[in-house]
Amino acid sequence: MPTDTKRVRGPEVSQSPTLFLCKHAAVLPSHGPRADGRQRDQVDVRPVFVRCGLVSQAKGSAYIEAGNTKLMCCVYGPREMERKDETDMKCGKLTTDMRFAPFSCLERGSWIQGSQDKDLSLMLHESLQPAVCLHKYPRSQIEVNVMVLENSGSVLAHAVTCASLALADAGIEMYDLVLGCSIRQNGASYVVDPSYMEENSCSSVSSENQGGLTVAFLPSLNQISGLQSDGEMTEETLTAGVRTCIEGCYKLYPVIQQALTKAVRRAAPPAIRELKDSITNSIALQCAVLTLTTQPLFLFDIMFLKKD
Amino acid sequence: MATVQVSEAEKVYILHGIRDDLRVDGRGCEDYRHMEIETDVVSNTDGSAKVTLGDTAVLVGVKADIGKPRPMVPNEGYVEFFVDCSANATPEFEGRGGEELGTELSNTLYKVFNNKHSVDLKSLCISAGEHCWVLYVDVLLLQCDGNLYDAISVAIKAALFNTKIPRVHISADEEGGKEIELSDDPYDCVRLNVKNVPCIVTLCKVGHRHVVDATLQEKACSVASLIISVTRKGTITCTRKVGGGSLDPESIFEMTEAGKRVGKALHAPLMKLLQQEESLGKARQKVGFLG
């Protein structure tokens, strides 16, 4: 694990009290209903609460809550790039940063970015990059910062969804929204959108298929922009898992679209709100979001074109 | 990763060739370049291996230290990975330039080995809760010509095969504490079972087809790649999509199937080669770094 080179710290003497439990945490059963009442082996994602435009200082922001997992994302940009010696000046640069609050997980984490944070930031970057039209922002930098307030499972998947919502809220041009979904495979059964306990419980029976899979998906274009799996799975299980995650993303899509529509409506001047019924597909929505920030009059032409 | 500038005409040439299953150096889409493996190259380590895949050269050293087991799993040892992109490979890696790539590679290696069967961690335990073996696997990139993941995973498998952990026994000393004694005979050691160590296969999507073991030029023509780590039995321990492009779900399924096929076929010849090298014993001619 990389260490902080700027500070000299004493030895870490504190330990989490969970280590001293007399009775170890019970291993979660691999059949029967899940702890929070959802079904296993079905695409049963947690209901999400999303809201855009929470942080007034940021260009765009979003907050997502799924079960107990809470995260927020802020987008700053497009800003002028600091270093002018970049070889590729034709398109913009997307930087992502994902951090966990120290109190977010069961065991206290540290403020210094560990290797897990860096890894998740990289995954987030790879999932968002195909969707953002970076060629429209030459010599600019778009910063996406995700902060995990409470980690209750499938953090990366929800971070991807939150980040793409924040990008749309900021008016950054994108090809499509990116949605994330994850599953946890436990023997022959799987659970979609696992909670923290389901993610980290090791089954006592060491069976063939054990692992987790996270997929970032662009629903309108039917493209996978991010894929990550670990554990041990057969190829068939992996393929079936990817299909399940895609289904989970499709289930989430209408909710996210609705949240974005609400945010656009709230930000729009009253005259445009009358045209809200003609906003049906997400492509018109993206046009609405980005033209809102530039020329409101132009918006009318776009809306009428789409209606025809 | 070290990058090369490729002109549009070259990109079209490479694309059309791959479409017809013919790459620039004459290989098929699923063929590897010439691979050379040598173990036991560094005498100060407990196990080491050097792998040259085309122009990519990777050196892995394994050192076994005695440490305290992790609090949540007191009866297991653990493995730590570190990848160093040395400035020898390309001037881009000078100073902290290679740190990002090194962290990405180490994190992927942690994911690849994050399962119960790859390395038998219980065999690394000396006394539960107090002492265990910690294997520090350090990877050094000497030359970079594409396909780092594959070369690194083969080198790690060879180095772990070559690792000789000294035998220890615990005895009780006067105050009732435990004392560890290393056996006097330097050849008295424990070997690791590397049958289930996975190998990583990188598949690059170029045009409508995928290629295995892409060179830097081919990488410059592809938008996205899929990394799959496959064990001898065909189980997949880690997959990851890298690159700034997106992939169709059907391509991913195709690439997973091809990766599994290629990866599974890699293990048997590799183990045979390692055992052959081992059986040569003292009569083996050391090639080292100048060959």
XYZ file of C-alpha atoms in Angstrom:
599
model
C 0.000 0.000 0.000
C 1.469 3.399 -0.861
C 2.239 5.526 2.188
C 2.057 9.243 2.763
C 5.582 10.507 2.232
C 4.969 13.974 3.632
C 4.110 13.011 7.177
C 5.992 10.951 9.722
C 3.461 8.918 11.623
C 3.836 6.781 14.675
C 2.886 3.114 14.550
C -0.803 2.452 13.995
C -1.916 1.141 17.379
C -5.676 1.340 17.090
C -7.729 -1.635 15.906
C -11.328 -2.081 15.009
C -13.402 -3.617 17.839
C -14.957 -6.107 15.411
C -11.713 -8.112 15.627
C -12.452 -8.911 19.245
C -15.944 -10.319 18.710
C -16.396 -13.553 20.655
C -18.634 -14.965 17.975
C -17.595 -14.410 14.396
C -20.138 -12.873 12.023
C -22.453 -15.555 10.730
C -21.792 -16.632 7.188
C -24.663 -15.467 4.986
C -26.717 -18.374 3.652
C -26.514 -18.891 -0.073
C -30.178 -19.678 -0.544
C -33.413 -18.295 0.715
C -34.426 -14.652 0.780
C -31.841 -11.947 1.264
C -31.431 -9.967 4.441
C -33.282 -6.911 3.143
C -36.172 -8.865 1.642
C -35.081 -8.789 -1.983
C -35.031 -11.907 -4.149
C -31.901 -13.718 -5.196
C -31.377 -15.000 -8.759
C -33.554 -12.143 -10.004
C -32.763 -8.672 -11.207
C -33.865 -7.046 -7.986
C -31.984 -3.773 -7.604
C -32.418 -1.525 -4.607
C -34.754 1.447 -5.127
C -32.659 4.556 -5.822
C -33.115 8.146 -4.810
C -31.269 10.586 -7.071
C -31.134 14.329 -7.069
C -29.127 16.712 -9.271
C -27.882 20.160 -8.531
C -27.082 19.759 -4.866
C -23.777 21.611 -4.733
C -24.229 25.245 -5.779
C -20.528 25.935 -6.397
C -20.002 23.048 -8.782
C -20.901 23.232 -12.446
C -22.912 20.033 -12.039
C -23.552 17.707 -9.156
C -25.596 14.669 -8.252
C -26.437 12.664 -5.160
C -27.510 9.050 -5.170
C -28.850 6.839 -2.423
C -29.436 3.130 -2.926
C -30.399 1.326 0.245
C -27.741 2.574 2.657
C -25.128 3.377 0.024
C -24.837 7.151 -0.276
C -22.595 8.961 -2.671
C -22.280 12.377 -4.185
C -20.476 13.601 -7.259
C -19.370 17.064 -8.369
C -18.251 18.062 -11.834
C -16.064 21.069 -12.515
C -15.321 22.141 -16.038
C -14.602 22.483 -18.831
C -11.656 24.439 -17.493
C -8.467 25.501 -19.164
C -5.810 22.834 -18.886
C -2.938 23.762 -16.567
C -0.104 22.117 -18.438
C 0.256 23.248 -21.999
C 2.708 20.564 -23.009
C 0.116 17.851 -23.605
C 0.818 16.125 -26.896
C -2.826 15.608 -27.787
C -4.425 19.039 -27.884
C -7.326 17.985 -30.096
C -9.560 16.697 -27.333
C -10.248 17.430 -23.727
C -9.098 15.531 -20.690
C -11.355 13.854 -18.186
C -9.956 13.422 -14.686
C -11.802 11.334 -12.135
C -11.239 11.047 -8.441
C -13.109 8.724 -6.133
C -12.688 8.950 -2.398
C -14.155 7.236 0.590
C -14.982 9.224 3.694
C -13.098 7.634 6.635
C -16.392 6.820 8.361
C -18.000 5.296 5.279
C -17.002 1.654 5.712
C -17.361 -0.720 8.634
C -13.678 -0.279 9.497
C -12.278 3.213 9.618
C -10.349 4.082 6.498
C -7.675 6.709 6.184
C -7.811 10.021 4.316
C -4.760 9.147 2.261
C -5.712 7.572 -1.023
C -5.011 3.906 -0.766
C -4.534 1.651 -3.747
C -8.208 0.685 -3.700
C -9.293 4.315 -4.182
C -6.878 4.769 -7.081
C -8.114 1.568 -8.675
C -11.750 2.632 -8.428
C -10.907 6.080 -9.804
C -9.287 4.433 -12.801
C -12.302 2.172 -13.364
C -14.596 5.193 -13.153
C -12.455 7.021 -15.693
C -12.549 4.096 -18.129
C -16.325 3.794 -17.746
C -17.046 7.477 -18.343
C -14.564 8.251 -21.089
C -16.404 6.551 -24.007
C -19.570 8.469 -23.210
C -18.219 12.022 -23.016
C -17.727 13.963 -26.285
C -14.195 15.041 -25.403
C -13.434 16.162 -28.950
C -15.820 19.068 -28.383
C -13.670 20.460 -25.583
C -10.132 20.839 -26.941
C -7.436 21.990 -24.526
C -9.877 21.708 -21.619
C -10.110 19.644 -18.519
C -13.252 18.207 -16.974
C -12.944 17.093 -13.338
C -15.260 14.541 -11.819
C -15.016 14.034 -8.052
C -16.985 11.304 -6.338
C -17.223 11.109 -2.554
C -18.607 8.003 -0.922
C -20.447 8.980 2.241
C -21.600 5.527 3.214
C -20.464 2.260 1.698
C -23.213 -0.320 1.810
C -22.303 -2.342 -1.241
C -21.855 -1.923 -5.027
C -20.150 1.404 -4.659
C -18.494 1.483 -8.085
C -21.735 0.834 -9.958
C -23.565 3.659 -8.198
C -20.560 5.957 -8.562
C -20.677 5.516 -12.338
C -24.409 6.346 -12.421
C -23.940 9.342 -10.134
C -20.983 10.681 -12.110
C -22.786 10.492 -15.450
C -25.796 12.279 -13.930
C -23.534 15.014 -12.597
C -21.907 15.362 -16.032
C -25.336 15.732 -17.634
C -26.322 18.252 -14.965
C -23.179 20.247 -15.773
C -24.180 20.436 -19.417
C -21.209 18.406 -20.680
C -22.046 16.876 -24.041
C -22.333 13.125 -23.910
C -23.380 10.353 -26.265
C -25.468 8.675 -23.595
C -25.851 8.272 -19.854
C -23.659 5.618 -18.279
C -25.344 3.348 -15.760
C -23.661 0.865 -13.489
C -24.844 -2.392 -12.025
C -23.085 -5.082 -10.074
C -23.773 -8.635 -9.015
C -22.216 -11.044 -6.576
C -22.027 -14.703 -7.552
C -22.184 -17.203 -4.734
C -22.059 -20.780 -5.933
C -25.017 -21.404 -8.201
C -27.033 -18.350 -7.212
C -26.354 -14.678 -7.681
C -27.537 -11.497 -5.996
C -27.915 -8.256 -7.900
C -26.827 -4.967 -6.324
C -25.231 -6.634 -3.273
C -25.071 -4.951 0.089
C -21.789 -4.639 2.002
C -22.354 -7.847 3.974
C -23.254 -9.776 0.827
C -20.167 -8.468 -0.970
C -17.707 -9.387 1.717
C -19.054 -12.608 3.128
C -16.936 -15.593 2.199
C -18.954 -18.718 1.828
C -17.819 -21.595 3.999
C -18.299 -23.989 1.118
C -15.509 -23.292 -1.340
C -17.507 -23.771 -4.501
C -16.600 -23.092 -8.093
C -18.353 -19.831 -8.774
C -17.543 -17.136 -6.273
C -17.003 -13.597 -7.284
C -18.253 -10.138 -8.048
C -18.893 -8.402 -11.343
C -19.519 -4.723 -12.103
C -20.670 -3.492 -15.498
C -20.984 0.100 -16.777
C -23.447 0.296 -19.651
C -24.697 2.858 -22.170
C -28.384 1.867 -22.620
C -29.353 3.768 -25.772
C -26.271 2.692 -27.659
C -26.094 -0.830 -26.217
C -22.389 -0.569 -25.449
C -20.432 -1.673 -22.413
C -18.029 1.004 -21.303
C -16.711 -0.644 -18.144
C -16.328 -4.202 -16.977
C -14.593 -5.568 -13.934
C -14.788 -8.925 -12.273
C -12.860 -10.776 -9.619
C -13.142 -14.022 -7.733
C -13.376 -17.271 -9.633
C -16.054 -17.913 -12.213
C -16.619 -20.065 -15.236
C -17.092 -18.429 -18.588
C -20.812 -19.264 -18.752
C -21.421 -17.732 -15.323
C -19.515 -14.617 -16.344
C -21.519 -14.248 -19.569
C -24.814 -14.762 -17.742
C -23.695 -12.261 -15.110
C -22.952 -9.598 -17.731
C -26.415 -10.122 -19.243
C -27.998 -9.781 -15.785
C -26.131 -6.540 -15.138
C -27.285 -5.152 -18.482
C -30.866 -5.956 -17.486
C -30.313 -4.202 -14.166
C -29.088 -1.101 -16.007
C -32.192 -1.070 -18.199
C -34.329 -1.215 -15.054
C -32.530 1.800 -13.622
C -32.677 3.913 -16.799
C -36.212 5.390 -16.483
C -35.571 6.511 -12.898
C -32.374 8.328 -13.850
C -34.033 9.928 -16.875
C -36.865 11.166 -14.698
C -34.455 12.688 -12.178
C -32.624 14.489 -14.955
C -35.915 15.793 -16.417
C -36.893 17.160 -13.006
C -33.554 18.907 -12.666
C -33.868 20.480 -16.127
C -37.400 21.605 -15.350
C -36.357 23.192 -12.076
C -33.561 25.097 -13.772
C -35.649 26.152 -16.778
C -37.453 29.539 -17.061
C -41.305 29.281 -16.819
C -42.025 29.592 -20.602
C -40.017 26.507 -21.445
C -41.711 24.459 -18.755
C -44.836 24.363 -20.965
C -42.914 22.358 -23.516
C -41.967 19.751 -20.962
C -44.347 17.193 -22.455
C -42.382 17.086 -25.662
C -39.260 15.911 -23.888
C -39.619 12.207 -24.505
C -36.269 10.729 -25.399
C -32.982 11.305 -23.703
C -31.243 12.765 -26.756
C -33.639 15.707 -26.809
C -33.045 15.940 -23.080
C -29.292 16.275 -23.527
C -29.870 19.046 -26.081
C -32.191 20.724 -23.625
C -29.644 20.575 -20.834
C -26.750 21.940 -22.837
C -28.604 24.639 -24.698
C -30.171 25.850 -21.466
C -26.793 26.999 -20.378
C -26.068 28.848 -23.620
C -28.945 30.240 -25.665
C -32.474 29.744 -24.385
C -34.015 31.060 -27.628
C -32.249 28.436 -29.690
C -33.910 25.821 -27.499
C -37.307 26.501 -29.077
C -36.033 25.558 -32.536
C -34.516 22.327 -31.234
C -37.719 21.376 -29.415
C -39.902 21.952 -32.453
C -37.555 19.979 -34.648
C -37.741 17.003 -32.301
C -41.527 17.135 -32.169
C -41.656 16.786 -35.949
C 2.017 2.754 -21.407
C 4.699 3.804 -23.866
C 3.013 5.047 -26.986
C 4.018 5.225 -30.610
C 2.672 7.646 -33.178
C 0.886 5.794 -35.959
C -0.209 7.547 -39.141
C -3.685 7.128 -40.608
C -2.368 5.121 -43.559
C -0.584 2.725 -41.218
C -3.741 2.336 -39.131
C -5.759 1.411 -42.225
C -3.061 -1.050 -43.276
C -3.050 -2.765 -39.865
C -6.861 -2.798 -39.724
C -7.253 -4.398 -43.136
C -4.600 -6.970 -42.354
C -6.234 -8.002 -39.106
C -9.581 -8.233 -40.860
C -8.019 -10.941 -43.022
C -6.327 -12.667 -40.058
C -2.856 -11.482 -41.069
C -0.898 -9.186 -38.810
C 2.076 -7.003 -39.717
C 4.644 -9.566 -38.537
C 2.847 -12.479 -40.192
C 1.122 -13.887 -37.081
C -2.496 -14.984 -36.902
C -4.904 -13.128 -34.638
C -4.453 -15.538 -31.737
C -0.702 -16.194 -31.946
C 1.848 -15.066 -29.418
C 5.258 -13.690 -30.254
C 8.417 -15.621 -29.482
C 8.589 -16.073 -25.700
C 11.712 -16.846 -23.687
C 11.536 -17.781 -20.028
C 14.415 -18.272 -17.652
C 14.157 -18.884 -13.928
C 16.641 -18.456 -11.098
C 18.387 -15.457 -12.618
C 18.852 -13.442 -9.409
C 20.608 -15.297 -6.629
C 19.558 -13.027 -3.750
C 15.889 -13.836 -4.136
C 13.972 -16.897 -3.050
C 12.641 -17.264 -6.584
C 13.014 -15.270 -9.751
C 12.180 -15.405 -13.433
C 12.836 -13.358 -16.522
C 10.424 -13.415 -19.451
C 11.025 -11.900 -22.874
C 7.954 -11.685 -25.106
C 9.010 -10.207 -28.436
C 10.600 -6.963 -27.306
C 8.905 -6.804 -23.911
C 11.154 -7.928 -21.048
C 9.987 -8.450 -17.501
C 11.947 -9.538 -14.419
C 10.177 -10.894 -11.330
C 11.796 -11.527 -7.960
C 10.042 -13.286 -5.078
C 11.252 -12.874 -1.526
C 9.714 -14.671 1.420
C 9.697 -12.835 4.723
C 8.306 -13.823 8.085
C 5.574 -11.485 9.213
C 2.415 -11.179 11.227
C -0.734 -12.557 9.607
C -3.614 -10.273 8.746
C -5.997 -9.815 11.705
C -9.098 -11.176 9.925
C -7.370 -14.335 8.659
C -4.922 -15.483 11.326
C -4.141 -18.871 9.800
C -3.091 -17.684 6.358
C -0.061 -15.956 4.925
C -0.371 -13.404 2.142
C 1.190 -12.207 -1.079
C 2.126 -8.607 -1.841
C 2.652 -7.337 -5.380
C 4.631 -4.379 -6.540
C 5.273 -3.383 -10.123
C 8.065 -0.984 -10.907
C 8.165 0.616 -14.325
C 11.840 1.375 -14.591
C 13.087 4.340 -16.587
C 15.134 1.878 -18.637
C 12.000 0.849 -20.463
C 11.080 4.238 -21.882
C 11.907 7.846 -20.920
C 8.202 8.401 -20.112
C 8.759 6.350 -16.963
C 11.421 8.623 -15.554
C 10.837 9.788 -11.989
C 7.184 9.367 -11.069
C 5.993 8.922 -14.631
C 5.710 5.180 -14.408
C 3.958 5.242 -11.040
C 0.449 5.384 -12.468
C 1.039 2.450 -14.757
C 2.746 0.546 -11.944
C -0.205 1.063 -9.581
C -2.647 -0.039 -12.266
C -0.660 -3.222 -12.899
C -0.299 -4.021 -9.172
C -3.996 -3.483 -8.517
C -4.921 -5.826 -11.342
C -2.527 -8.447 -9.961
C -4.183 -8.207 -6.550
C -7.549 -8.838 -8.193
C -6.224 -11.762 -10.214
C -4.929 -13.504 -7.090
C -7.909 -12.564 -4.924
C -9.423 -16.035 -4.664
C -8.923 -19.138 -2.582
C -7.317 -21.404 -5.142
C -4.567 -19.525 -6.946
C -2.012 -19.618 -4.168
C -2.495 -21.879 -1.176
C -2.250 -19.275 1.560
C -2.846 -21.758 4.377
C 0.471 -23.436 3.551
C 2.183 -20.122 4.238
C 1.132 -20.126 7.869
C 3.836 -20.853 10.463
C 1.909 -20.404 13.688
C -1.655 -19.127 13.660
C -2.055 -15.514 14.678
C 1.649 -14.952 15.250
C 3.871 -15.790 12.325
C 3.343 -16.435 8.684
C 5.214 -16.255 5.421
C 4.702 -13.109 3.388
C 5.638 -13.449 -0.266
C 6.765 -10.175 -1.764
C 6.468 -10.460 -5.536
C 8.312 -7.582 -7.174
C 7.993 -7.044 -10.893
C 10.463 -4.947 -12.827
C 9.718 -3.808 -16.371
C 12.916 -3.770 -18.348
C 11.574 -3.209 -21.837
C 8.130 -2.184 -22.944
C 6.694 -3.278 -26.302
C 3.066 -3.908 -25.562
C 1.274 -6.733 -23.814
C 2.655 -6.171 -20.344
C -0.037 -8.110 -18.505
C 0.638 -11.387 -20.291
C 4.396 -11.196 -19.826
C 4.022 -10.272 -16.143
C 1.628 -13.107 -15.391
C 3.828 -15.726 -17.072
C 6.858 -14.373 -15.222
C 5.025 -14.499 -11.886
C 3.972 -18.072 -12.486
C 7.544 -19.053 -13.376
C 9.002 -17.191 -10.383
C 6.520 -18.765 -7.952
C 7.364 -22.181 -9.406
C 11.014 -21.432 -8.778
C 10.454 -20.117 -5.229
C 12.140 -22.081 -2.480
C 10.832 -21.191 0.976
C 13.171 -22.338 3.755
C 11.722 -24.859 6.142
C 11.143 -23.606 9.668
C 10.206 -25.278 12.888
C 8.847 -23.727 16.019
C 10.303 -24.557 19.351
C 9.393 -23.250 22.785
C 12.124 -21.227 24.462
C 12.781 -20.679 28.190
C 10.103 -18.070 28.910
C 7.375 -20.049 27.161
C 7.461 -17.931 24.001
C 7.819 -19.374 20.540
C 11.123 -19.394 18.761
C 11.508 -19.873 15.058
C 14.411 -21.888 13.792
C 15.481 -22.012 10.203
C 16.846 -25.318 9.106
C 20.642 -25.391 8.650
C 20.562 -27.146 5.299
C 20.164 -24.491 2.546
C 18.542 -27.037 0.244
C 15.860 -27.992 2.749
C 12.955 -25.979 1.444
C 9.291 -26.002 0.623
C 8.066 -25.481 -2.928
C 4.794 -23.840 -3.872
C 2.084 -25.509 -5.868
C 1.583 -23.258 -8.874
C -0.847 -25.472 -10.759
C -3.724 -23.072 -10.164
C -1.878 -19.799 -10.712
C -3.730 -18.038 -13.517
C -2.279 -16.506 -16.665
C -3.494 -13.213 -18.039
C -4.521 -12.867 -21.684
C -4.995 -9.407 -23.174
C -7.323 -9.141 -26.149
C -7.316 -5.887 -28.124
C -10.308 -4.943 -30.195
C -9.006 -3.797 -33.578
C -11.740 -3.037 -36.072
C -14.251 -5.887 -35.846
C -11.795 -8.522 -34.695
C -9.705 -9.053 -31.625
C -5.999 -9.832 -31.413
C -3.949 -11.541 -28.759
C -0.527 -10.169 -27.816
C -0.785 -6.810 -29.523
C 2.325 -4.789 -30.312
C 2.409 -1.068 -29.586
C 1.374 -0.222 -33.163
C -1.658 -2.504 -32.971
C -2.551 -1.058 -29.588
C -2.543 2.431 -31.107
C -5.190 1.254 -33.603
C -7.511 -0.198 -30.973
C -9.909 1.688 -28.756
C -10.467 -0.874 -26.046
C -8.972 -4.114 -24.730
C -10.178 -6.830 -22.438
C -7.897 -8.442 -19.865
C -8.855 -11.941 -18.774
C -7.013 -14.100 -16.314
C -7.588 -17.799 -16.871
C -6.547 -20.794 -14.803
C -5.530 -24.211 -16.043
C -9.088 -25.502 -15.634
C -10.602 -22.662 -17.623
C -12.077 -20.679 -14.725
C -11.798 -16.935 -15.047
C -10.441 -15.141 -12.003
C -10.462 -11.569 -13.207
C -11.696 -9.607 -16.173
C -11.243 -5.974 -16.830
C -11.924 -3.647 -19.692
C -9.154 -1.121 -20.296
C -8.904 1.723 -22.733
C -11.001 4.755 -23.539
C -13.507 3.113 -25.870
C -16.649 1.074 -25.384
C -17.364 -2.501 -26.409
C -20.459 -4.225 -27.669
C -21.759 -6.943 -25.302
C -21.490 -9.496 -28.111
C -17.817 -8.611 -28.681
C -17.184 -9.049 -24.987
C -18.716 -12.515 -25.014
C -16.663 -13.422 -28.097
C -13.474 -12.089 -26.581
C -14.111 -13.866 -23.279
C -14.525 -17.146 -25.093
C -11.381 -16.608 -27.169
C -9.424 -15.484 -24.114
C -10.448 -18.561 -22.188
C -9.401 -20.793 -25.079
C -6.018 -19.124 -25.505
C -5.354 -18.894 -21.780
C -6.215 -22.498 -21.106
C -3.875 -23.606 -23.878
C -1.021 -21.606 -22.377
C -0.724 -23.517 -19.125
C 0.274 -27.029 -20.189
C 3.282 -26.051 -22.352
C 4.390 -23.546 -19.701
C 4.410 -26.113 -16.886
C 6.185 -28.615 -19.111
C 8.846 -26.068 -19.962
C 9.364 -25.082 -16.329
C 9.681 -28.687 -15.236
C 12.101 -29.359 -18.068
C 14.255 -26.424 -17.048
C 14.195 -27.600 -13.453
C 15.222 -31.113 -14.393
C 18.375 -29.858 -16.121
C 19.667 -28.950 -12.661
C 23.332 -27.963 -12.569
C 23.867 -28.840 -16.217
C 21.646 -25.937 -17.284
C 23.367 -23.253 -19.301
C 22.530 -19.879 -17.844
C 21.654 -17.274 -20.447
C 21.186 -14.352 -18.084
C 20.777 -10.823 -19.333
C 23.175 -10.725 -22.225
C 21.657 -13.420 -24.432
